[in-house]
Short mmCIF file of C-alpha atoms and ligand atoms in Angstrom, two decimals:
data_model
loop_
_atom_site.label_atom_id
_atom_site.label_comp_id
_atom_site.label_asym_id
_atom_site.label_seq_id
_atom_site.Cartn_x
_atom_site.Cartn_y
_atom_site.Cartn_z
CA MET A 1 0.00 0.00 0.00
CA TYR A 2 2.80 2.47 0.85
CA SER A 3 5.80 3.33 -1.27
CA SER A 4 6.62 6.78 0.11
CA PHE A 5 7.73 7.86 3.54
CA LEU A 6 7.79 11.26 5.13
CA ILE A 7 10.68 11.54 7.56
CA LYS A 8 10.11 13.66 10.65
CA TYR A 9 13.05 15.09 12.52
CA ALA A 10 12.93 17.11 15.68
CA GLU A 11 16.03 18.69 17.13
CA ILE A 12 17.79 19.30 13.88
CA GLY A 13 14.94 21.60 12.95
CA ILE A 14 16.14 24.19 15.43
CA LYS A 15 19.74 24.63 14.39
CA GLY A 16 19.35 27.97 12.62
CA LYS A 17 21.86 28.51 9.87
CA ASN A 18 23.39 25.08 10.39
CA ARG A 19 20.11 23.47 9.59
CA TYR A 20 21.05 22.51 6.05
CA LEU A 21 24.23 20.77 7.26
CA PHE A 22 22.17 18.64 9.59
CA GLU A 23 19.60 17.91 6.92
CA ASN A 24 22.27 16.92 4.43
CA ALA A 25 23.89 14.62 7.00
CA LEU A 26 20.49 13.07 7.67
CA VAL A 27 19.84 12.55 3.95
CA ASN A 28 23.25 10.89 3.59
CA GLN A 29 22.69 8.61 6.57
CA ILE A 30 19.26 7.59 5.25
CA ARG A 31 20.79 6.78 1.85
CA PHE A 32 23.48 4.76 3.60
CA ALA A 33 20.89 2.77 5.60
CA MET A 34 18.73 2.16 2.52
CA ARG A 35 21.66 0.53 0.74
CA ARG A 36 21.13 -2.44 3.03
CA CYS A 37 17.58 -2.89 1.74
CA GLU A 38 16.32 -4.53 -1.39
CA GLY A 39 14.74 -2.21 -3.95
CA GLU A 40 15.52 1.33 -5.09
CA PHE A 41 15.16 4.37 -2.89
CA GLU A 42 15.16 8.02 -3.75
CA VAL A 43 15.83 10.26 -0.76
CA ARG A 44 14.94 13.87 -1.40
CA LYS A 45 14.74 17.12 0.43
CA ALA A 46 11.87 19.42 -0.42
CA GLU A 47 10.26 22.36 1.36
CA GLY A 48 12.21 21.72 4.58
CA ARG A 49 11.22 18.06 4.70
CA ILE A 50 12.75 14.75 3.78
CA TYR A 51 10.97 12.16 1.69
CA VAL A 52 11.94 8.60 0.84
CA ASP A 53 10.37 7.13 -2.30
CA ALA A 54 10.73 3.40 -2.70
CA SER A 55 10.45 1.47 -5.94
CA GLY A 56 11.41 -1.90 -7.38
CA ASN A 57 11.39 -4.99 -5.24
CA PHE A 58 11.32 -3.30 -1.81
CA ASP A 59 9.94 -4.75 1.39
CA TYR A 60 7.87 -2.47 3.64
CA ASP A 61 9.02 -3.96 6.96
CA GLU A 62 12.67 -3.99 5.97
CA THR A 63 12.41 -0.37 4.88
CA ILE A 64 10.89 0.73 8.19
CA GLU A 65 13.37 -1.33 10.23
CA ASN A 66 16.32 0.29 8.49
CA LEU A 67 14.88 3.80 8.72
CA GLN A 68 14.59 3.14 12.46
CA THR A 69 18.39 2.81 12.68
CA VAL A 70 19.03 6.34 11.39
CA PHE A 71 19.75 8.79 14.19
CA GLY A 72 18.03 12.10 13.61
CA VAL A 73 14.81 10.43 12.46
CA SER A 74 12.09 11.11 15.03
CA GLY A 75 9.20 9.68 13.06
CA ILE A 76 8.44 7.78 9.87
CA CYS A 77 5.11 8.39 8.15
CA PRO A 78 4.16 5.89 5.46
CA MET A 79 2.09 7.89 3.00
CA ILE A 80 0.17 7.97 -0.24
CA GLN A 81 1.27 10.54 -2.82
CA VAL A 82 -0.93 11.91 -5.54
CA GLU A 83 -0.18 14.36 -8.34
CA ASP A 84 -3.73 15.31 -9.31
CA ASP A 85 -4.77 17.77 -6.59
CA SER A 86 -8.36 18.39 -7.68
CA PHE A 87 -10.70 18.07 -4.74
CA GLU A 88 -12.57 15.24 -6.52
CA ASN A 89 -9.37 13.24 -6.84
CA ILE A 90 -8.28 13.93 -3.26
CA SER A 91 -11.70 12.79 -2.03
CA ARG A 92 -11.49 9.57 -4.01
CA VAL A 93 -7.98 8.78 -2.78
CA VAL A 94 -8.78 9.63 0.86
CA VAL A 95 -11.82 7.32 0.88
CA ASP A 96 -9.78 4.54 -0.69
CA PHE A 97 -6.97 5.15 1.85
CA MET A 98 -9.31 5.03 4.86
CA ASP A 99 -10.95 1.91 3.52
CA LYS A 100 -7.66 0.02 3.13
CA ALA A 101 -5.85 1.34 6.20
CA TYR A 102 -8.80 0.83 8.59
CA PRO A 103 -10.86 -2.25 7.72
CA ASP A 104 -12.77 -1.77 11.00
CA LYS A 105 -14.58 1.55 10.64
CA ASN A 106 -15.88 1.62 14.19
CA LYS A 107 -13.45 4.46 14.94
CA THR A 108 -13.22 8.18 15.45
CA PHE A 109 -11.12 10.49 13.30
CA LYS A 110 -10.02 14.04 12.73
CA VAL A 111 -8.66 15.60 9.56
CA TYR A 112 -5.51 17.72 9.74
CA ALA A 113 -5.28 19.48 6.41
CA ARG A 114 -2.38 21.72 5.43
CA ARG A 115 -1.77 23.65 2.28
CA SER A 116 1.61 25.14 1.65
CA ARG A 117 0.36 26.46 -1.67
CA LYS A 118 -1.85 29.38 -0.71
CA THR A 119 -3.30 29.54 -4.21
CA TYR A 120 -5.13 26.26 -3.63
CA PRO A 121 -8.85 27.07 -4.00
CA ARG A 122 -9.87 25.83 -0.51
CA ASN A 123 -8.30 27.01 2.72
CA THR A 124 -7.28 24.72 5.60
CA MET A 125 -10.53 25.08 7.52
CA GLU A 126 -12.58 24.31 4.43
CA LEU A 127 -10.37 21.35 3.59
CA ASN A 128 -10.77 19.91 7.10
CA ALA A 129 -14.54 20.25 6.94
CA ASP A 130 -14.96 19.09 3.34
CA ILE A 131 -12.68 16.06 3.61
CA GLY A 132 -14.32 15.14 6.93
CA GLU A 133 -17.70 15.22 5.25
CA VAL A 134 -16.53 13.04 2.37
CA ILE A 135 -15.32 10.42 4.88
CA LEU A 136 -18.52 10.58 6.92
CA ASN A 137 -20.60 10.10 3.76
CA ALA A 138 -18.50 7.13 2.65
CA PHE A 139 -18.51 5.22 5.94
CA PRO A 140 -21.65 5.41 8.09
CA GLU A 141 -20.04 3.86 11.23
CA ILE A 142 -17.15 6.28 11.48
CA LYS A 143 -17.40 9.37 13.72
CA VAL A 144 -15.56 12.64 14.15
CA ASP A 145 -13.77 13.37 17.42
CA VAL A 146 -11.76 16.57 17.40
CA HIS A 147 -10.34 16.12 20.91
CA ASN A 148 -9.15 12.54 21.14
CA PRO A 149 -9.50 10.83 17.76
CA ASP A 150 -8.41 7.23 17.08
CA ILE A 151 -7.18 8.28 13.65
CA CYS A 152 -5.43 11.54 12.78
CA LEU A 153 -5.65 11.86 9.04
CA TYR A 154 -3.09 14.23 7.59
CA VAL A 155 -3.74 15.66 4.14
CA GLU A 156 -1.00 17.99 2.96
CA ILE A 157 -1.19 19.94 -0.25
CA ARG A 158 2.34 20.74 -1.35
CA GLU A 159 4.16 20.03 -4.61
CA LYS A 160 2.07 16.89 -4.55
CA VAL A 161 -0.69 15.82 -2.20
CA TYR A 162 0.45 13.67 0.72
CA ILE A 163 -1.93 11.54 2.76
CA TYR A 164 -0.92 9.70 5.93
CA SER A 165 -2.20 8.76 9.36
CA GLN A 166 0.60 6.87 11.06
CA ILE A 167 3.74 8.19 12.72
CA ILE A 168 6.09 5.30 13.47
CA PRO A 169 8.72 6.35 16.04
CA GLY A 170 12.33 6.66 14.86
CA PRO A 171 15.38 6.41 17.12
CA GLY A 172 15.60 10.19 17.65
CA GLY A 173 18.99 11.77 18.24
CA MET A 174 21.11 13.57 15.67
CA PRO A 175 22.59 12.38 12.38
CA ILE A 176 26.00 10.71 12.57
CA GLY A 177 28.78 12.94 11.39
CA THR A 178 27.43 16.13 12.91
CA ASN A 179 29.36 15.87 16.16
CA GLY A 180 32.92 14.60 15.78
CA LYS A 181 34.31 11.20 16.72
CA ALA A 182 34.99 9.33 19.99
CA MET A 183 36.73 6.10 20.99
CA LEU A 184 34.58 3.43 22.66
CA LEU A 185 36.17 0.93 25.04
CA LEU A 186 34.19 -2.07 23.87
CA SER A 187 34.21 -5.22 25.96
CA GLY A 188 32.01 -8.24 25.46
CA GLY A 189 29.61 -7.11 28.18
CA ILE A 190 26.16 -5.59 28.17
CA ASP A 191 27.06 -2.03 29.07
CA SER A 192 29.70 -0.86 26.62
CA PRO A 193 27.71 -1.54 23.41
CA VAL A 194 24.85 0.44 24.98
CA ALA A 195 27.27 3.25 25.86
CA GLY A 196 28.49 3.35 22.25
CA TYR A 197 24.93 3.46 20.98
CA MET A 198 24.00 6.30 23.34
CA VAL A 199 26.88 8.56 22.39
CA SER A 200 26.57 7.83 18.71
CA LYS A 201 22.87 8.68 18.98
CA ARG A 202 23.96 12.27 19.52
CA GLY A 203 25.59 12.40 16.10
CA VAL A 204 29.04 11.18 17.15
CA LYS A 205 30.97 8.81 14.92
CA ILE A 206 32.69 6.05 16.89
CA ASP A 207 35.73 3.85 16.70
CA ALA A 208 36.38 1.15 19.27
CA VAL A 209 39.16 -0.57 21.16
CA TYR A 210 39.04 -4.07 22.61
CA PHE A 211 41.66 -5.54 24.95
CA HIS A 212 42.08 -9.24 24.66
CA ALA A 213 44.40 -11.57 26.50
CA PRO A 214 45.17 -14.68 24.49
CA PRO A 215 45.49 -17.50 25.42
CA TYR A 216 43.50 -16.58 28.55
CA THR A 217 40.73 -15.25 26.36
CA SER A 218 39.69 -17.14 23.24
CA GLU A 219 39.16 -16.25 19.59
CA ARG A 220 35.46 -16.72 20.25
CA ALA A 221 35.54 -14.01 22.91
CA LYS A 222 37.10 -11.70 20.35
CA GLN A 223 34.59 -12.71 17.68
CA LYS A 224 31.83 -11.83 20.13
CA VAL A 225 33.20 -8.29 20.39
CA VAL A 226 33.42 -8.04 16.59
CA ASP A 227 29.78 -9.19 16.44
CA LEU A 228 28.78 -6.57 19.02
CA ALA A 229 30.60 -3.86 17.07
CA LYS A 230 28.72 -4.96 13.99
CA LEU A 231 25.36 -4.67 15.77
CA VAL A 232 26.24 -1.18 17.04
CA SER A 233 27.42 -0.18 13.55
CA ARG A 234 23.91 -0.64 12.21
CA TYR A 235 23.22 2.62 14.01
CA SER A 236 26.61 4.27 14.24
CA GLY A 237 27.93 3.50 10.76
CA PRO A 238 31.28 1.75 10.14
CA ILE A 239 33.53 1.25 13.19
CA ASN A 240 37.30 0.76 13.16
CA LEU A 241 37.86 -1.78 15.90
CA HIS A 242 41.38 -1.74 17.35
CA VAL A 243 42.23 -5.06 18.98
CA ILE A 244 45.01 -4.78 21.54
CA ASN A 245 46.90 -7.79 22.83
CA PHE A 246 46.86 -7.03 26.55
CA THR A 247 48.28 -10.30 27.87
CA ASP A 248 51.84 -9.21 28.68
CA ILE A 249 50.68 -6.03 30.40
CA GLN A 250 48.20 -8.00 32.49
CA LEU A 251 50.80 -10.59 33.41
CA ALA A 252 53.24 -7.87 34.44
CA ILE A 253 50.61 -6.21 36.64
CA TYR A 254 49.70 -9.60 38.10
CA GLU A 255 53.30 -10.31 38.91
CA LYS A 256 54.32 -6.94 40.33
CA CYS A 257 51.27 -5.29 41.91
CA PRO A 258 49.03 -6.19 44.88
CA HIS A 259 46.22 -8.40 43.72
CA ASP A 260 43.44 -6.39 45.34
CA GLU A 261 44.45 -3.47 43.09
CA LEU A 262 44.75 -5.47 39.85
CA THR A 263 41.52 -4.33 38.30
CA ILE A 264 42.09 -0.63 38.97
CA ILE A 265 45.65 -0.69 37.67
CA MET A 266 44.60 -2.69 34.65
CA ARG A 267 41.75 -0.23 33.95
CA ARG A 268 44.23 2.65 34.16
CA TYR A 269 46.42 1.03 31.50
CA MET A 270 43.38 0.40 29.30
CA MET A 271 42.48 4.06 29.51
CA ARG A 272 46.05 5.15 28.72
CA ILE A 273 46.20 2.92 25.65
CA ALA A 274 42.71 3.89 24.51
CA GLU A 275 43.67 7.54 24.83
CA ALA A 276 46.84 7.03 22.81
CA ILE A 277 44.83 5.48 19.95
CA ALA A 278 42.10 8.10 20.30
CA THR A 279 44.57 10.94 19.94
CA GLU A 280 46.16 9.31 16.94
CA THR A 281 42.79 8.86 15.20
CA ASP A 282 41.28 12.31 15.84
CA CYS A 283 38.87 11.16 18.51
CA LEU A 284 37.74 13.90 20.87
CA GLY A 285 36.80 11.72 23.80
CA LEU A 286 36.62 8.22 25.27
CA ILE A 287 33.43 6.26 25.97
CA THR A 288 32.96 3.53 28.56
CA GLY A 289 30.01 1.52 29.84
CA GLU A 290 30.72 2.31 33.49
CA SER A 291 27.84 2.79 35.93
CA ILE A 292 28.30 4.00 39.51
CA GLY A 293 28.58 1.21 42.02
CA GLN A 294 27.98 -1.65 39.59
CA VAL A 295 31.22 -3.42 40.55
CA ALA A 296 34.20 -2.66 42.79
CA SER A 297 36.01 -0.89 39.95
CA GLN A 298 33.07 1.46 39.47
CA THR A 299 32.70 3.06 42.89
CA LEU A 300 33.32 6.80 42.89
CA HIS A 301 36.73 6.17 44.44
CA SER A 302 37.61 3.66 41.73
CA LEU A 303 36.29 5.82 38.90
CA ALA A 304 38.34 8.74 40.19
CA CYS A 305 41.49 6.58 40.06
CA THR A 306 40.69 5.32 36.55
CA ASN A 307 39.82 8.76 35.31
CA GLU A 308 43.01 10.30 36.64
CA VAL A 309 45.16 8.99 33.77
CA CYS A 310 42.97 10.56 31.07
CA THR A 311 43.31 14.00 29.58
CA LEU A 312 40.53 13.53 27.03
CA PRO A 313 36.98 13.77 28.37
CA VAL A 314 35.53 10.35 29.24
CA TYR A 315 31.86 9.94 28.35
CA ARG A 316 29.96 7.45 30.49
CA PRO A 317 26.37 7.50 29.31
CA CYS A 318 25.34 4.56 31.55
CA ILE A 319 26.72 6.24 34.66
CA GLY A 320 23.35 6.86 36.34
CA MET A 321 21.46 3.87 34.99
CA ASP A 322 20.45 0.75 36.84
CA LYS A 323 21.43 -2.55 35.27
CA GLN A 324 17.86 -3.22 34.15
CA GLU A 325 17.69 0.11 32.35
CA ILE A 326 20.89 -0.75 30.48
CA VAL A 327 19.52 -4.22 29.69
CA ASP A 328 16.33 -2.66 28.32
CA ILE A 329 18.32 -0.57 25.86
CA SER A 330 20.52 -3.51 24.89
CA GLU A 331 17.39 -5.51 24.11
CA LYS A 332 16.00 -2.66 22.06
CA ILE A 333 19.18 -2.39 19.97
CA ASN A 334 19.52 -6.16 19.74
CA THR A 335 22.92 -6.53 21.44
CA TYR A 336 21.66 -8.30 24.57
CA GLU A 337 21.61 -11.86 23.22
CA THR A 338 25.20 -11.54 22.01
CA SER A 339 26.41 -9.81 25.19
CA ILE A 340 25.23 -12.64 27.43
CA LEU A 341 27.07 -15.37 25.52
CA PRO A 342 29.29 -16.98 28.15
CA PHE A 343 32.83 -16.26 26.94
CA GLU A 344 35.53 -15.30 29.38
CA ASP A 345 36.75 -11.71 29.33
CA CYS A 346 40.18 -10.42 30.23
CA CYS A 347 38.97 -8.71 33.41
CA THR A 348 37.31 -11.78 34.89
CA ILE A 349 40.38 -13.97 34.54
CA PHE A 350 42.76 -11.80 36.50
CA VAL A 351 40.19 -10.59 38.98
CA ALA A 352 41.03 -10.66 42.69
CA LYS A 353 38.82 -12.34 45.32
CA HIS A 354 38.51 -9.12 47.30
CA PRO A 355 39.23 -6.12 45.09
CA VAL A 356 39.58 -2.73 46.76
CA THR A 357 36.43 -0.64 46.63
CA LYS A 358 38.06 2.52 47.98
CA PRO A 359 41.43 2.62 46.24
CA ASN A 360 43.82 5.34 47.33
CA LEU A 361 45.29 7.12 44.33
CA ASN A 362 48.68 7.73 45.90
CA ILE A 363 49.08 4.09 46.85
CA ILE A 364 47.97 2.96 43.38
CA LYS A 365 50.51 5.29 41.80
CA ARG A 366 53.24 4.00 44.11
CA HIS A 367 52.46 0.41 43.13
CA GLU A 368 52.44 1.29 39.45
CA HIS A 369 56.09 2.26 39.86
CA ASN A 370 56.80 -1.45 40.28
CA LEU A 371 56.18 -1.64 36.53
CA ASP A 372 58.60 1.15 35.57
CA GLU A 373 61.22 -1.09 34.03
CA VAL A 374 58.93 -2.89 31.64
CA ILE A 375 55.79 -0.90 31.07
CA ASP A 376 56.93 1.54 28.38
CA ASP A 377 58.10 -1.26 26.12
CA LEU A 378 55.01 -3.31 26.81
CA MET A 379 52.73 -0.38 25.98
CA LYS A 380 54.66 0.37 22.81
CA THR A 381 54.51 -3.24 21.66
CA ALA A 382 50.82 -3.47 22.47
CA LEU A 383 50.07 -0.35 20.43
CA GLU A 384 52.26 -1.28 17.50
CA SER A 385 51.04 -4.85 17.24
CA ARG A 386 47.37 -3.98 17.32
CA GLU A 387 45.02 -5.39 14.75
CA ILE A 388 42.52 -3.01 13.15
CA ILE A 389 39.26 -4.54 11.98
CA GLU A 390 36.90 -2.47 9.86
CA VAL A 391 33.45 -3.40 11.05
CA ARG A 392 30.41 -2.52 8.97
P1 ATP B 1 30.60 -4.19 30.19
O1 ATP B 1 29.26 -4.80 30.38
O2 ATP B 1 30.59 -3.04 29.26
O3 ATP B 1 31.66 -5.21 29.90
P2 ATP B 1 31.24 -4.29 32.94
O4 ATP B 1 30.07 -4.08 33.79
O5 ATP B 1 31.68 -5.67 32.71
O6 ATP B 1 30.98 -3.55 31.57
P3 ATP B 1 33.96 -3.55 33.64
O7 ATP B 1 34.44 -4.87 33.23
O8 ATP B 1 34.36 -2.96 34.93
O9 ATP B 1 32.37 -3.42 33.59
O10 ATP B 1 34.36 -2.51 32.54
C1 ATP B 1 33.97 -1.20 32.60
C2 ATP B 1 34.16 -0.58 31.24
O11 ATP B 1 35.53 -0.70 30.82
C3 ATP B 1 33.40 -1.32 30.14
O12 ATP B 1 32.07 -0.83 30.04
C4 ATP B 1 34.20 -1.01 28.93
O13 ATP B 1 33.91 0.30 28.44
C5 ATP B 1 35.62 -1.01 29.46
N1 ATP B 1 36.23 -2.36 29.31
C6 ATP B 1 36.30 -3.35 30.23
N2 ATP B 1 36.94 -4.43 29.73
C7 ATP B 1 37.31 -4.11 28.47
C8 ATP B 1 38.00 -4.80 27.42
N3 ATP B 1 38.43 -6.05 27.57
N4 ATP B 1 38.20 -4.16 26.25
C9 ATP B 1 37.75 -2.89 26.08
N5 ATP B 1 37.09 -2.20 27.02
C10 ATP B 1 36.87 -2.79 28.20
MG1 MG B 2 33.08 -6.19 31.13
#
């Protein structure tokens, strides 16, 4: 029934002179998402709106699903387009539309007419009344309710006439590419893919870094992270995933530092390495999936110690969320099932029985000096030997 879609966008409508930059980014991102779908799609900007016209062998559900991955889209309205704007033709099409879209006519409705062409022979009020009457005459069971209608029927007279009644929610946010780039520390857990999604929702392009510790962590654990990056990239666009071999650094920490501080010291080295890659790749910040109090390494004391090694801002979009709230988002973006696959991760293997929950920064720093002889070389080797996987 539908082959055209009106794309609604919210925030990017208020960006003043930059508006066209945002709209162009949105058009590009929609084109990019539509490349995954079967069929042909024309994405066009007209009169401050974006339209997607589908043709060929396209699938309605697939089209909607992919439009729902484009940040910046607040709503998707499947619509009927007609060229002949005579009132007789509009009446005929509207009746046909109502008949097909609402087989059960035991409903209330309201017409929202708009005409951007002021030369059209009927004004908005007349259009509302006249179209309403046509519908009432065609379907005896249907009723008008101007306050709380079941069906809002939009009839817009522009270049063409557009008829729609459904606004399917989009993901919201801002189009990717309008807000710089950041480096996500992506583990195989539930939280970090959600964190990446949340920041990229605000228009930020992301790259990612994963620390693995072969042979303590397996190829399958790494593949799981690649799979997670791929799921996030449906929304964020392509991700360069930097895979760091962290084994020697972890072993050195294990050998030379107190075991109750292992996690904190290890997290500090992760942040240092992530920041080095971020700086090299023009990223303006780091992103983690940390949430206050979730584990010993995420108390305020621990976060302060981890944060202390960073000069770039660290974005932690899950910081105030409960686990269930993070899980809800991971289910929505389809990463949950992958995140809960039971592969070991590098933190769990070297974890102490009783990690400190109130680490003292000065003591941590003192213990890090135990690594002085080896750590620079280890860091250099880890950075130089990294594997970069382009995930899309
Ligand atoms: P997640 O569910 O994201 O794995 P978590 O609850 O397991 O988080 P931690 O293991 O303490 O928490 O990790 C906190 C954050 O540090 C993660 O959200 C992630 O951003 C980063 N991180 C942890 N382990 C790794 C890793 N192996 N590679 C890359 N980043 C990591
Ligand atoms: Mg983890």
